[in-house]
Short mmCIF file of N, CA and C in Angstrom, two decimals:
data_model
loop_
_atom_site.label_atom_id
_atom_site.label_comp_id
_atom_site.label_asym_id
_atom_site.label_seq_id
_atom_site.Cartn_x
_atom_site.Cartn_y
_atom_site.Cartn_z
N ALA A 401 -27.32 -4.35 -16.62
CA ALA A 401 -27.19 -5.57 -15.93
C ALA A 401 -27.69 -5.11 -14.45
N LEU A 402 -27.80 -4.09 -14.39
CA LEU A 402 -28.00 -3.04 -12.98
C LEU A 402 -29.66 -2.98 -12.96
N ALA A 403 -30.06 -2.67 -14.31
CA ALA A 403 -31.34 -2.21 -14.69
C ALA A 403 -32.15 -3.49 -14.49
N ALA A 404 -31.50 -4.78 -14.83
CA ALA A 404 -31.91 -6.26 -14.96
C ALA A 404 -32.20 -6.51 -13.75
N GLY A 405 -31.98 -5.40 -12.39
CA GLY A 405 -31.26 -6.12 -10.68
C GLY A 405 -30.34 -6.83 -10.52
N ASN A 406 -29.19 -6.98 -11.38
CA ASN A 406 -28.06 -8.18 -11.35
C ASN A 406 -27.13 -7.63 -10.71
N CYS A 407 -26.42 -7.95 -9.64
CA CYS A 407 -25.14 -7.22 -9.55
C CYS A 407 -23.93 -7.20 -10.75
N VAL A 408 -22.92 -6.25 -10.23
CA VAL A 408 -22.49 -5.40 -11.11
C VAL A 408 -20.67 -5.52 -10.39
N VAL A 409 -19.73 -6.78 -11.37
CA VAL A 409 -18.56 -6.30 -11.07
C VAL A 409 -17.64 -5.64 -12.19
N LEU A 410 -17.38 -4.45 -11.83
CA LEU A 410 -16.78 -3.66 -13.22
C LEU A 410 -15.10 -3.80 -12.89
N LYS A 411 -14.30 -3.81 -13.53
CA LYS A 411 -12.44 -3.58 -14.10
C LYS A 411 -12.65 -2.66 -14.68
N PRO A 412 -12.26 -1.50 -14.78
CA PRO A 412 -11.85 -0.55 -15.39
C PRO A 412 -10.73 -0.53 -16.33
N ALA A 413 -9.80 0.26 -17.26
CA ALA A 413 -9.32 0.26 -17.89
C ALA A 413 -8.37 0.56 -16.45
N GLU A 414 -7.03 0.13 -16.56
CA GLU A 414 -5.66 0.10 -15.63
C GLU A 414 -5.43 1.77 -15.94
N GLN A 415 -5.32 2.09 -17.19
CA GLN A 415 -4.98 3.95 -17.16
C GLN A 415 -5.83 4.99 -16.71
N THR A 416 -6.79 4.80 -16.23
CA THR A 416 -8.11 5.45 -16.23
C THR A 416 -8.80 5.09 -14.77
N PRO A 417 -8.22 4.39 -13.51
CA PRO A 417 -8.85 3.85 -12.55
C PRO A 417 -9.54 4.80 -11.71
N ALA A 418 -9.28 5.83 -11.91
CA ALA A 418 -9.69 7.03 -10.79
C ALA A 418 -11.04 8.12 -11.51
N SER A 419 -11.19 7.46 -12.84
CA SER A 419 -12.52 8.14 -13.92
C SER A 419 -14.16 7.31 -12.75
N ILE A 420 -14.10 5.86 -13.04
CA ILE A 420 -14.92 4.98 -12.40
C ILE A 420 -15.18 5.23 -10.82
N LEU A 421 -14.30 5.80 -10.21
CA LEU A 421 -14.40 5.78 -9.16
C LEU A 421 -15.41 6.82 -8.63
N LYS A 422 -14.59 8.18 -9.26
CA LYS A 422 -15.97 9.20 -9.39
C LYS A 422 -17.09 8.87 -9.78
N VAL A 423 -17.81 8.26 -10.69
CA VAL A 423 -18.89 8.08 -11.38
C VAL A 423 -19.40 7.40 -10.28
N ALA A 424 -18.41 6.26 -9.41
CA ALA A 424 -19.84 5.56 -8.58
C ALA A 424 -19.75 6.46 -7.09
N GLU A 425 -18.82 7.27 -6.97
CA GLU A 425 -19.08 8.15 -5.26
C GLU A 425 -20.36 8.88 -5.87
N LEU A 426 -20.42 9.50 -7.12
CA LEU A 426 -21.68 10.63 -7.75
C LEU A 426 -22.75 9.35 -7.47
N ILE A 427 -22.65 8.27 -7.99
CA ILE A 427 -23.91 7.16 -7.83
C ILE A 427 -24.16 6.61 -6.73
N GLY A 428 -23.28 6.47 -5.94
CA GLY A 428 -23.35 5.27 -4.95
C GLY A 428 -24.25 5.11 -4.14
N ASP A 429 -24.96 6.60 -3.96
CA ASP A 429 -26.09 6.93 -3.13
C ASP A 429 -27.52 6.30 -3.50
N LEU A 430 -27.31 5.67 -4.71
CA LEU A 430 -28.63 5.25 -5.87
C LEU A 430 -29.08 4.10 -6.01
N LEU A 431 -27.60 3.26 -5.19
CA LEU A 431 -27.63 1.60 -5.06
C LEU A 431 -27.36 1.29 -4.20
N PRO A 432 -28.04 0.16 -3.42
CA PRO A 432 -28.08 -0.53 -2.66
C PRO A 432 -26.74 -1.20 -2.52
N PRO A 433 -26.20 -1.19 -1.37
CA PRO A 433 -24.43 -1.55 -0.76
C PRO A 433 -24.16 -3.06 -1.73
N GLY A 434 -22.94 -3.09 -2.26
CA GLY A 434 -22.94 -4.28 -2.84
C GLY A 434 -23.37 -5.09 -4.01
N VAL A 435 -24.07 -3.34 -4.98
CA VAL A 435 -24.83 -3.30 -6.35
C VAL A 435 -23.33 -3.26 -7.46
N LEU A 436 -22.88 -2.49 -7.01
CA LEU A 436 -22.06 -2.48 -7.65
C LEU A 436 -20.45 -1.91 -7.58
N ASN A 437 -19.65 -3.04 -7.95
CA ASN A 437 -18.64 -3.43 -7.47
C ASN A 437 -17.26 -3.21 -8.26
N ILE A 438 -16.43 -2.36 -8.02
CA ILE A 438 -15.47 -2.24 -8.71
C ILE A 438 -13.66 -2.60 -8.16
N VAL A 439 -13.42 -3.36 -9.17
CA VAL A 439 -12.14 -3.79 -9.02
C VAL A 439 -10.97 -3.32 -10.11
N ASN A 440 -10.20 -2.75 -9.29
CA ASN A 440 -8.86 -1.77 -9.63
C ASN A 440 -7.35 -2.60 -10.03
N GLY A 441 -6.49 -2.42 -11.02
CA GLY A 441 -5.80 -3.17 -10.77
C GLY A 441 -5.73 -3.15 -12.53
N PHE A 442 -4.34 -4.31 -12.40
CA PHE A 442 -3.58 -4.38 -13.79
C PHE A 442 -4.23 -5.74 -14.20
N GLY A 443 -4.67 -5.49 -15.85
CA GLY A 443 -5.64 -6.33 -16.33
C GLY A 443 -5.08 -7.77 -16.24
N ALA A 444 -4.37 -8.60 -16.23
CA ALA A 444 -3.85 -9.68 -16.02
C ALA A 444 -4.17 -10.24 -15.40
N GLU A 445 -3.76 -9.55 -14.12
CA GLU A 445 -3.83 -10.36 -12.70
C GLU A 445 -5.37 -9.86 -12.46
N ALA A 446 -5.62 -8.83 -12.34
CA ALA A 446 -7.19 -8.60 -11.79
C ALA A 446 -8.16 -9.56 -12.61
N GLY A 447 -8.06 -9.35 -14.17
CA GLY A 447 -9.04 -10.31 -14.93
C GLY A 447 -9.10 -11.68 -14.55
N GLN A 448 -7.61 -12.02 -14.48
CA GLN A 448 -7.46 -13.62 -14.23
C GLN A 448 -8.35 -14.07 -12.82
N ALA A 449 -8.33 -13.19 -12.11
CA ALA A 449 -8.76 -13.58 -10.47
C ALA A 449 -10.50 -13.66 -11.24
N LEU A 450 -10.79 -12.36 -11.60
CA LEU A 450 -12.58 -12.60 -11.77
C LEU A 450 -12.90 -13.47 -12.64
N ALA A 451 -11.83 -13.91 -13.49
CA ALA A 451 -12.51 -15.15 -14.69
C ALA A 451 -12.14 -16.68 -13.89
N THR A 452 -11.67 -16.67 -13.28
CA THR A 452 -11.62 -18.01 -12.28
C THR A 452 -12.15 -17.81 -11.17
N SER A 453 -12.88 -16.99 -10.35
CA SER A 453 -13.78 -17.00 -9.32
C SER A 453 -14.97 -18.07 -9.14
N LYS A 454 -15.20 -18.81 -8.74
CA LYS A 454 -16.31 -19.41 -8.47
C LYS A 454 -17.50 -18.89 -7.88
N ARG A 455 -17.43 -17.72 -7.30
CA ARG A 455 -18.02 -16.94 -6.81
C ARG A 455 -19.03 -15.50 -7.52
N ILE A 456 -18.52 -15.87 -8.87
CA ILE A 456 -19.11 -14.48 -9.66
C ILE A 456 -19.52 -15.38 -11.09
N ALA A 457 -20.59 -14.89 -11.20
CA ALA A 457 -21.28 -16.02 -12.15
C ALA A 457 -21.21 -15.34 -13.81
N LYS A 458 -20.88 -16.55 -14.61
CA LYS A 458 -20.18 -15.65 -15.98
C LYS A 458 -21.63 -15.71 -17.14
#
């Protein structure tokens, strides 16, 4: 998605939230602000909000 010029909302596994934050920290200066968005939380709660949001293209 990033290679095609799209923004990404990433919901990592609830057991490993820190690992993706470290990756984002390492590559953060390579991407424009708002292109990579990370949502941490429990699957049912965060997933429901992401799946039903009208602001997120599916």
